[in-house]
JSON list of C-alpha atoms in Angstrom, two decimals:
[
{"chain": "A", "resi": 44, "resn": "MET", "atom": "CA", "xyz": [-0.07, -0.03, 0.03]},
{"chain": "A", "resi": 45, "resn": "ALA", "atom": "CA", "xyz": [2.81, 2.49, 0.88]},
{"chain": "A", "resi": 46, "resn": "LYS", "atom": "CA", "xyz": [4.37, 1.88, -2.69]},
{"chain": "A", "resi": 47, "resn": "LEU", "atom": "CA", "xyz": [1.07, 2.45, -4.25]},
{"chain": "A", "resi": 48, "resn": "LEU", "atom": "CA", "xyz": [0.62, 5.84, -2.27]},
{"chain": "A", "resi": 49, "resn": "LEU", "atom": "CA", "xyz": [4.26, 6.67, -3.19]},
{"chain": "A", "resi": 50, "resn": "ALA", "atom": "CA", "xyz": [3.64, 6.05, -6.81]},
{"chain": "A", "resi": 51, "resn": "PHE", "atom": "CA", "xyz": [0.45, 8.03, -6.81]},
{"chain": "A", "resi": 52, "resn": "ALA", "atom": "CA", "xyz": [2.14, 10.98, -4.88]},
{"chain": "A", "resi": 53, "resn": "LEU", "atom": "CA", "xyz": [4.97, 11.11, -7.55]},
{"chain": "A", "resi": 54, "resn": "TRP", "atom": "CA", "xyz": [2.47, 10.96, -10.35]},
{"chain": "A", "resi": 55, "resn": "ILE", "atom": "CA", "xyz": [0.65, 14.13, -8.90]},
{"chain": "A", "resi": 56, "resn": "ALA", "atom": "CA", "xyz": [3.93, 15.97, -8.09]},
{"chain": "A", "resi": 57, "resn": "PHE", "atom": "CA", "xyz": [5.46, 15.41, -11.54]},
{"chain": "A", "resi": 58, "resn": "PRO", "atom": "CA", "xyz": [3.15, 15.21, -14.41]},
{"chain": "A", "resi": 59, "resn": "CYS", "atom": "CA", "xyz": [4.45, 13.45, -17.26]},
{"chain": "A", "resi": 60, "resn": "GLN", "atom": "CA", "xyz": [3.76, 13.19, -20.87]},
{"chain": "A", "resi": 61, "resn": "ALA", "atom": "CA", "xyz": [0.81, 10.94, -20.65]},
{"chain": "A", "resi": 62, "resn": "GLU", "atom": "CA", "xyz": [-1.15, 13.82, -19.21]},
{"chain": "A", "resi": 63, "resn": "VAL", "atom": "CA", "xyz": [-0.38, 16.27, -21.97]},
{"chain": "A", "resi": 64, "resn": "ASP", "atom": "CA", "xyz": [-3.70, 17.55, -23.51]},
{"chain": "A", "resi": 65, "resn": "LEU", "atom": "CA", "xyz": [-2.71, 17.78, -27.11]},
{"chain": "A", "resi": 66, "resn": "LYS", "atom": "CA", "xyz": [-6.24, 19.16, -28.10]},
{"chain": "A", "resi": 67, "resn": "SER", "atom": "CA", "xyz": [-5.85, 22.13, -25.65]},
{"chain": "A", "resi": 68, "resn": "LEU", "atom": "CA", "xyz": [-2.16, 22.79, -26.79]},
{"chain": "A", "resi": 69, "resn": "ARG", "atom": "CA", "xyz": [-3.41, 22.84, -30.12]},
{"chain": "A", "resi": 70, "resn": "GLU", "atom": "CA", "xyz": [-6.04, 25.45, -29.24]},
{"chain": "A", "resi": 71, "resn": "GLY", "atom": "CA", "xyz": [-3.23, 27.57, -27.80]},
{"chain": "A", "resi": 72, "resn": "GLY", "atom": "CA", "xyz": [-3.14, 29.85, -24.75]},
{"chain": "A", "resi": 73, "resn": "TYR", "atom": "CA", "xyz": [-0.07, 28.03, -23.00]},
{"chain": "A", "resi": 74, "resn": "VAL", "atom": "CA", "xyz": [3.48, 29.23, -22.34]},
{"chain": "A", "resi": 75, "resn": "LEU", "atom": "CA", "xyz": [5.90, 26.50, -23.20]},
{"chain": "A", "resi": 76, "resn": "TYR", "atom": "CA", "xyz": [8.96, 27.11, -21.16]},
{"chain": "A", "resi": 77, "resn": "ILE", "atom": "CA", "xyz": [11.89, 25.27, -22.55]},
{"chain": "A", "resi": 78, "resn": "ARG", "atom": "CA", "xyz": [15.26, 24.81, -20.80]},
{"chain": "A", "resi": 79, "resn": "HIS", "atom": "CA", "xyz": [17.93, 24.89, -23.38]},
{"chain": "A", "resi": 80, "resn": "THR", "atom": "CA", "xyz": [19.04, 21.55, -24.71]},
{"chain": "A", "resi": 81, "resn": "SER", "atom": "CA", "xyz": [22.28, 19.50, -23.98]},
{"chain": "A", "resi": 82, "resn": "THR", "atom": "CA", "xyz": [25.26, 21.82, -23.37]},
{"chain": "A", "resi": 83, "resn": "ASP", "atom": "CA", "xyz": [29.03, 21.04, -22.74]},
{"chain": "A", "resi": 84, "resn": "PHE", "atom": "CA", "xyz": [29.75, 21.54, -19.08]},
{"chain": "A", "resi": 85, "resn": "SER", "atom": "CA", "xyz": [33.38, 21.86, -19.56]},
{"chain": "A", "resi": 86, "resn": "GLN", "atom": "CA", "xyz": [32.52, 25.35, -20.62]},
{"chain": "A", "resi": 87, "resn": "ASN", "atom": "CA", "xyz": [31.20, 28.13, -18.50]},
{"chain": "A", "resi": 88, "resn": "ASP", "atom": "CA", "xyz": [30.20, 31.77, -18.79]},
{"chain": "A", "resi": 89, "resn": "ALA", "atom": "CA", "xyz": [32.87, 33.29, -16.34]},
{"chain": "A", "resi": 90, "resn": "ALA", "atom": "CA", "xyz": [34.92, 34.79, -19.16]},
{"chain": "A", "resi": 91, "resn": "MET", "atom": "CA", "xyz": [31.95, 36.20, -21.11]},
{"chain": "A", "resi": 92, "resn": "LYS", "atom": "CA", "xyz": [32.04, 39.64, -22.31]},
{"chain": "A", "resi": 93, "resn": "SER", "atom": "CA", "xyz": [28.84, 39.96, -23.98]},
{"chain": "A", "resi": 94, "resn": "PHE", "atom": "CA", "xyz": [25.87, 37.84, -24.86]},
{"chain": "A", "resi": 95, "resn": "GLN", "atom": "CA", "xyz": [27.07, 37.54, -28.61]},
{"chain": "A", "resi": 96, "resn": "ASP", "atom": "CA", "xyz": [30.40, 36.17, -27.19]},
{"chain": "A", "resi": 97, "resn": "CYS", "atom": "CA", "xyz": [29.50, 32.60, -27.73]},
{"chain": "A", "resi": 98, "resn": "ALA", "atom": "CA", "xyz": [33.27, 31.37, -27.68]},
{"chain": "A", "resi": 99, "resn": "SER", "atom": "CA", "xyz": [33.17, 32.23, -23.83]},
{"chain": "A", "resi": 100, "resn": "GLN", "atom": "CA", "xyz": [29.95, 30.69, -22.91]},
{"chain": "A", "resi": 101, "resn": "ARG", "atom": "CA", "xyz": [28.62, 26.97, -22.12]},
{"chain": "A", "resi": 102, "resn": "ASN", "atom": "CA", "xyz": [27.30, 26.13, -25.54]},
{"chain": "A", "resi": 103, "resn": "LEU", "atom": "CA", "xyz": [25.13, 23.38, -27.20]},
{"chain": "A", "resi": 104, "resn": "THR", "atom": "CA", "xyz": [26.78, 20.17, -28.01]},
{"chain": "A", "resi": 105, "resn": "ASP", "atom": "CA", "xyz": [25.97, 18.47, -31.26]},
{"chain": "A", "resi": 106, "resn": "LYS", "atom": "CA", "xyz": [23.66, 16.33, -29.34]},
{"chain": "A", "resi": 107, "resn": "GLY", "atom": "CA", "xyz": [21.85, 19.36, -27.93]},
{"chain": "A", "resi": 108, "resn": "ARG", "atom": "CA", "xyz": [21.53, 20.75, -31.58]},
{"chain": "A", "resi": 109, "resn": "ASP", "atom": "CA", "xyz": [19.84, 17.53, -32.62]},
{"chain": "A", "resi": 110, "resn": "GLU", "atom": "CA", "xyz": [17.66, 17.48, -29.63]},
{"chain": "A", "resi": 111, "resn": "ALA", "atom": "CA", "xyz": [16.40, 20.93, -30.38]},
{"chain": "A", "resi": 112, "resn": "ARG", "atom": "CA", "xyz": [15.69, 20.00, -34.00]},
{"chain": "A", "resi": 113, "resn": "VAL", "atom": "CA", "xyz": [13.92, 16.91, -32.95]},
{"chain": "A", "resi": 114, "resn": "ILE", "atom": "CA", "xyz": [11.71, 18.75, -30.50]},
{"chain": "A", "resi": 115, "resn": "GLY", "atom": "CA", "xyz": [10.85, 21.24, -33.35]},
{"chain": "A", "resi": 116, "resn": "GLU", "atom": "CA", "xyz": [10.04, 18.32, -35.58]},
{"chain": "A", "resi": 117, "resn": "HIS", "atom": "CA", "xyz": [7.53, 16.93, -33.05]},
{"chain": "A", "resi": 118, "resn": "VAL", "atom": "CA", "xyz": [5.94, 20.38, -32.46]},
{"chain": "A", "resi": 119, "resn": "LYS", "atom": "CA", "xyz": [5.21, 20.64, -36.09]},
{"chain": "A", "resi": 120, "resn": "ARG", "atom": "CA", "xyz": [4.19, 16.83, -36.48]},
{"chain": "A", "resi": 121, "resn": "LEU", "atom": "CA", "xyz": [1.61, 17.51, -33.62]},
{"chain": "A", "resi": 122, "resn": "LYS", "atom": "CA", "xyz": [0.52, 20.69, -34.97]},
{"chain": "A", "resi": 123, "resn": "ILE", "atom": "CA", "xyz": [1.30, 22.72, -31.85]},
{"chain": "A", "resi": 124, "resn": "PRO", "atom": "CA", "xyz": [0.82, 26.54, -32.89]},
{"chain": "A", "resi": 125, "resn": "ILE", "atom": "CA", "xyz": [3.67, 28.62, -31.90]},
{"chain": "A", "resi": 126, "resn": "GLY", "atom": "CA", "xyz": [3.40, 32.50, -31.65]},
{"chain": "A", "resi": 127, "resn": "ALA", "atom": "CA", "xyz": [6.17, 34.49, -30.19]},
{"chain": "A", "resi": 128, "resn": "VAL", "atom": "CA", "xyz": [9.39, 32.82, -29.13]},
{"chain": "A", "resi": 129, "resn": "LEU", "atom": "CA", "xyz": [11.06, 34.71, -26.20]},
{"chain": "A", "resi": 130, "resn": "ALA", "atom": "CA", "xyz": [14.90, 33.67, -25.55]},
{"chain": "A", "resi": 131, "resn": "SER", "atom": "CA", "xyz": [17.42, 34.62, -22.86]},
{"chain": "A", "resi": 132, "resn": "PRO", "atom": "CA", "xyz": [20.18, 36.36, -24.81]},
{"chain": "A", "resi": 133, "resn": "PHE", "atom": "CA", "xyz": [22.87, 33.50, -24.12]},
{"chain": "A", "resi": 134, "resn": "CYS", "atom": "CA", "xyz": [23.95, 31.71, -27.11]},
{"chain": "A", "resi": 135, "resn": "ARG", "atom": "CA", "xyz": [22.54, 28.27, -25.87]},
{"chain": "A", "resi": 136, "resn": "THR", "atom": "CA", "xyz": [19.12, 29.48, -25.34]},
{"chain": "A", "resi": 137, "resn": "MET", "atom": "CA", "xyz": [18.92, 31.50, -28.68]},
{"chain": "A", "resi": 138, "resn": "GLU", "atom": "CA", "xyz": [20.23, 28.58, -30.58]},
{"chain": "A", "resi": 139, "resn": "THR", "atom": "CA", "xyz": [17.87, 26.03, -28.91]},
{"chain": "A", "resi": 140, "resn": "ALA", "atom": "CA", "xyz": [14.94, 28.48, -29.78]},
{"chain": "A", "resi": 141, "resn": "ARG", "atom": "CA", "xyz": [16.19, 28.91, -33.34]},
{"chain": "A", "resi": 142, "resn": "LEU", "atom": "CA", "xyz": [16.74, 25.33, -33.97]},
{"chain": "A", "resi": 143, "resn": "ALA", "atom": "CA", "xyz": [13.46, 24.17, -32.60]},
{"chain": "A", "resi": 144, "resn": "PHE", "atom": "CA", "xyz": [10.98, 26.90, -33.32]},
{"chain": "A", "resi": 145, "resn": "GLY", "atom": "CA", "xyz": [12.47, 28.84, -36.33]},
{"chain": "A", "resi": 146, "resn": "LYS", "atom": "CA", "xyz": [12.74, 32.04, -34.40]},
{"chain": "A", "resi": 147, "resn": "ALA", "atom": "CA", "xyz": [13.94, 33.83, -31.35]},
{"chain": "A", "resi": 148, "resn": "GLN", "atom": "CA", "xyz": [13.45, 37.23, -29.73]},
{"chain": "A", "resi": 149, "resn": "SER", "atom": "CA", "xyz": [16.06, 38.06, -27.19]},
{"chain": "A", "resi": 150, "resn": "THR", "atom": "CA", "xyz": [15.20, 39.28, -23.69]},
{"chain": "A", "resi": 151, "resn": "ASN", "atom": "CA", "xyz": [16.52, 39.54, -20.31]},
{"chain": "A", "resi": 152, "resn": "GLU", "atom": "CA", "xyz": [13.06, 39.16, -18.96]},
{"chain": "A", "resi": 153, "resn": "VAL", "atom": "CA", "xyz": [13.02, 35.34, -19.11]},
{"chain": "A", "resi": 154, "resn": "ARG", "atom": "CA", "xyz": [16.11, 35.06, -17.04]},
{"chain": "A", "resi": 155, "resn": "GLY", "atom": "CA", "xyz": [15.85, 37.35, -14.33]},
{"chain": "A", "resi": 156, "resn": "GLY", "atom": "CA", "xyz": [17.81, 40.40, -13.23]},
{"chain": "A", "resi": 157, "resn": "PRO", "atom": "CA", "xyz": [19.38, 42.71, -13.45]},
{"chain": "A", "resi": 158, "resn": "THR", "atom": "CA", "xyz": [18.92, 43.02, -9.87]},
{"chain": "A", "resi": 159, "resn": "ARG", "atom": "CA", "xyz": [20.90, 41.43, -7.08]},
{"chain": "A", "resi": 160, "resn": "PRO", "atom": "CA", "xyz": [20.36, 37.67, -6.80]},
{"chain": "A", "resi": 161, "resn": "ASP", "atom": "CA", "xyz": [18.91, 37.91, -3.52]},
{"chain": "A", "resi": 162, "resn": "ASP", "atom": "CA", "xyz": [16.42, 40.64, -4.65]},
{"chain": "A", "resi": 163, "resn": "PRO", "atom": "CA", "xyz": [12.83, 39.15, -4.33]},
{"chain": "A", "resi": 164, "resn": "ALA", "atom": "CA", "xyz": [11.95, 41.09, -7.66]},
{"chain": "A", "resi": 165, "resn": "ARG", "atom": "CA", "xyz": [14.52, 39.51, -9.56]},
{"chain": "A", "resi": 166, "resn": "TYR", "atom": "CA", "xyz": [12.13, 37.24, -11.40]},
{"chain": "A", "resi": 167, "resn": "ALA", "atom": "CA", "xyz": [9.13, 39.52, -11.35]},
{"chain": "A", "resi": 168, "resn": "ALA", "atom": "CA", "xyz": [9.33, 39.92, -15.22]},
{"chain": "A", "resi": 169, "resn": "LEU", "atom": "CA", "xyz": [9.40, 36.10, -15.79]},
{"chain": "A", "resi": 170, "resn": "LYS", "atom": "CA", "xyz": [6.50, 35.62, -13.49]},
{"chain": "A", "resi": 171, "resn": "LYS", "atom": "CA", "xyz": [4.44, 38.15, -15.19]},
{"chain": "A", "resi": 172, "resn": "LEU", "atom": "CA", "xyz": [5.19, 36.40, -18.56]},
{"chain": "A", "resi": 173, "resn": "LEU", "atom": "CA", "xyz": [4.14, 33.09, -17.22]},
{"chain": "A", "resi": 174, "resn": "SER", "atom": "CA", "xyz": [1.07, 34.73, -15.70]},
{"chain": "A", "resi": 175, "resn": "ALA", "atom": "CA", "xyz": [0.03, 36.63, -18.77]},
{"chain": "A", "resi": 176, "resn": "SER", "atom": "CA", "xyz": [-2.78, 35.62, -21.03]},
{"chain": "A", "resi": 177, "resn": "VAL", "atom": "CA", "xyz": [-1.81, 34.12, -24.27]},
{"chain": "A", "resi": 178, "resn": "PRO", "atom": "CA", "xyz": [-3.92, 34.39, -27.41]},
{"chain": "A", "resi": 179, "resn": "LYS", "atom": "CA", "xyz": [-6.08, 31.26, -28.42]},
{"chain": "A", "resi": 180, "resn": "GLY", "atom": "CA", "xyz": [-4.57, 29.77, -31.70]},
{"chain": "A", "resi": 181, "resn": "GLU", "atom": "CA", "xyz": [-1.01, 30.46, -30.39]},
{"chain": "A", "resi": 182, "resn": "ASN", "atom": "CA", "xyz": [1.51, 29.37, -27.60]},
{"chain": "A", "resi": 183, "resn": "LEU", "atom": "CA", "xyz": [4.15, 31.52, -26.12]},
{"chain": "A", "resi": 184, "resn": "VAL", "atom": "CA", "xyz": [7.60, 29.84, -26.17]},
{"chain": "A", "resi": 185, "resn": "ILE", "atom": "CA", "xyz": [10.33, 30.71, -23.59]},
{"chain": "A", "resi": 186, "resn": "SER", "atom": "CA", "xyz": [13.63, 29.37, -24.15]},
{"chain": "A", "resi": 187, "resn": "SER", "atom": "CA", "xyz": [15.80, 30.01, -21.09]},
{"chain": "A", "resi": 188, "resn": "HIS", "atom": "CA", "xyz": [17.63, 28.23, -18.13]},
{"chain": "A", "resi": 189, "resn": "GLY", "atom": "CA", "xyz": [16.90, 25.99, -15.35]},
{"chain": "A", "resi": 190, "resn": "ASN", "atom": "CA", "xyz": [17.40, 28.54, -12.30]},
{"chain": "A", "resi": 191, "resn": "PRO", "atom": "CA", "xyz": [14.82, 31.09, -13.43]},
{"chain": "A", "resi": 192, "resn": "PHE", "atom": "CA", "xyz": [12.24, 28.54, -13.82]},
{"chain": "A", "resi": 193, "resn": "TYR", "atom": "CA", "xyz": [13.08, 26.75, -10.64]},
{"chain": "A", "resi": 194, "resn": "ALA", "atom": "CA", "xyz": [12.98, 30.07, -8.85]},
{"chain": "A", "resi": 195, "resn": "VAL", "atom": "CA", "xyz": [9.42, 30.92, -9.85]},
{"chain": "A", "resi": 196, "resn": "ALA", "atom": "CA", "xyz": [7.84, 27.50, -9.98]},
{"chain": "A", "resi": 197, "resn": "GLY", "atom": "CA", "xyz": [9.90, 25.36, -7.63]},
{"chain": "A", "resi": 198, "resn": "PRO", "atom": "CA", "xyz": [11.16, 21.86, -7.73]},
{"chain": "A", "resi": 199, "resn": "PRO", "atom": "CA", "xyz": [11.75, 19.72, -9.59]},
{"chain": "A", "resi": 200, "resn": "TYR", "atom": "CA", "xyz": [14.47, 21.31, -11.69]},
{"chain": "A", "resi": 201, "resn": "LEU", "atom": "CA", "xyz": [13.88, 21.19, -15.25]},
{"chain": "A", "resi": 202, "resn": "ALA", "atom": "CA", "xyz": [16.42, 18.75, -17.42]},
{"chain": "A", "resi": 203, "resn": "GLU", "atom": "CA", "xyz": [18.22, 20.30, -20.25]},
{"chain": "A", "resi": 204, "resn": "GLY", "atom": "CA", "xyz": [15.60, 20.21, -23.33]},
{"chain": "A", "resi": 205, "resn": "GLU", "atom": "CA", "xyz": [12.54, 19.66, -20.93]},
{"chain": "A", "resi": 206, "resn": "ILE", "atom": "CA", "xyz": [9.60, 21.64, -21.43]},
{"chain": "A", "resi": 207, "resn": "ALA", "atom": "CA", "xyz": [7.01, 22.95, -18.97]},
{"chain": "A", "resi": 208, "resn": "VAL", "atom": "CA", "xyz": [3.72, 23.46, -20.19]},
{"chain": "A", "resi": 209, "resn": "VAL", "atom": "CA", "xyz": [2.23, 26.50, -18.17]},
{"chain": "A", "resi": 210, "resn": "LYS", "atom": "CA", "xyz": [-1.44, 27.53, -18.07]},
{"chain": "A", "resi": 211, "resn": "PRO", "atom": "CA", "xyz": [-1.41, 31.40, -17.33]},
{"chain": "A", "resi": 212, "resn": "ARG", "atom": "CA", "xyz": [-4.02, 32.60, -14.49]},
{"chain": "A", "resi": 213, "resn": "HIS", "atom": "CA", "xyz": [-3.89, 36.27, -14.85]},
{"chain": "A", "resi": 214, "resn": "ASP", "atom": "CA", "xyz": [-1.76, 36.90, -11.87]},
{"chain": "A", "resi": 215, "resn": "SER", "atom": "CA", "xyz": [-0.41, 33.51, -11.29]},
{"chain": "A", "resi": 216, "resn": "PHE", "atom": "CA", "xyz": [0.14, 30.13, -13.38]},
{"chain": "A", "resi": 217, "resn": "THR", "atom": "CA", "xyz": [-0.04, 26.35, -13.04]},
{"chain": "A", "resi": 218, "resn": "ILE", "atom": "CA", "xyz": [2.20, 23.82, -14.51]},
{"chain": "A", "resi": 219, "resn": "VAL", "atom": "CA", "xyz": [-0.04, 21.43, -16.26]},
{"chain": "A", "resi": 220, "resn": "ALA", "atom": "CA", "xyz": [2.64, 18.99, -17.81]},
{"chain": "A", "resi": 221, "resn": "ARG", "atom": "CA", "xyz": [6.28, 18.49, -18.15]},
{"chain": "A", "resi": 222, "resn": "ILE", "atom": "CA", "xyz": [7.67, 17.15, -21.57]},
{"chain": "A", "resi": 223, "resn": "ARG", "atom": "CA", "xyz": [11.14, 15.54, -21.40]},
{"chain": "A", "resi": 224, "resn": "ILE", "atom": "CA", "xyz": [12.88, 14.94, -24.73]},
{"chain": "A", "resi": 225, "resn": "GLU", "atom": "CA", "xyz": [12.44, 11.29, -24.56]},
{"chain": "A", "resi": 226, "resn": "ASP", "atom": "CA", "xyz": [8.64, 11.93, -24.08]},
{"chain": "A", "resi": 227, "resn": "TRP", "atom": "CA", "xyz": [7.81, 13.34, -27.57]},
{"chain": "A", "resi": 228, "resn": "GLN", "atom": "CA", "xyz": [7.97, 10.30, -29.50]},
{"chain": "A", "resi": 229, "resn": "ALA", "atom": "CA", "xyz": [4.96, 8.82, -27.33]},
{"chain": "A", "resi": 230, "resn": "LEU", "atom": "CA", "xyz": [2.80, 11.86, -28.06]},
{"chain": "A", "resi": 231, "resn": "LYS", "atom": "CA", "xyz": [0.13, 11.20, -30.88]}
]
């Protein structure tokens, strides 16, 4: 009985691909928050001089580029309408967005800042984006990082390439599903 209760608790806490309501996604009105796809952890952003300085950032690997393309192919296959695509200005998030969705509008609003890391208003712009109404017939995409999403939505942490399907609620939001890279193939 304890195992059954634990399984049920995990199922409630961590919605999986089986709970993705494709009919609703096709109607639009959601935010698809994607953490950039696979990166090279031997690289870091410490020596970065600007967001355009890709050589001094942690970048996508070839696997990450392939993952982004595959996500894009599945989004097209499933006829999920995409409206605006906002991306953190880092090279890895911009590249993920362009490869998966064919476009990216750079904005700091999706990554937090420019305030101090301990400032409670640091992620106010991201919270506002996740809570704002999205027109029917399209879904807003945010291509960003794991830390900002964790800061506003809490655990568990998004894996690289994982998408949180978010339903805006005017002044708040609800995570209705999470789609890992390996989940896309099973969606019909």
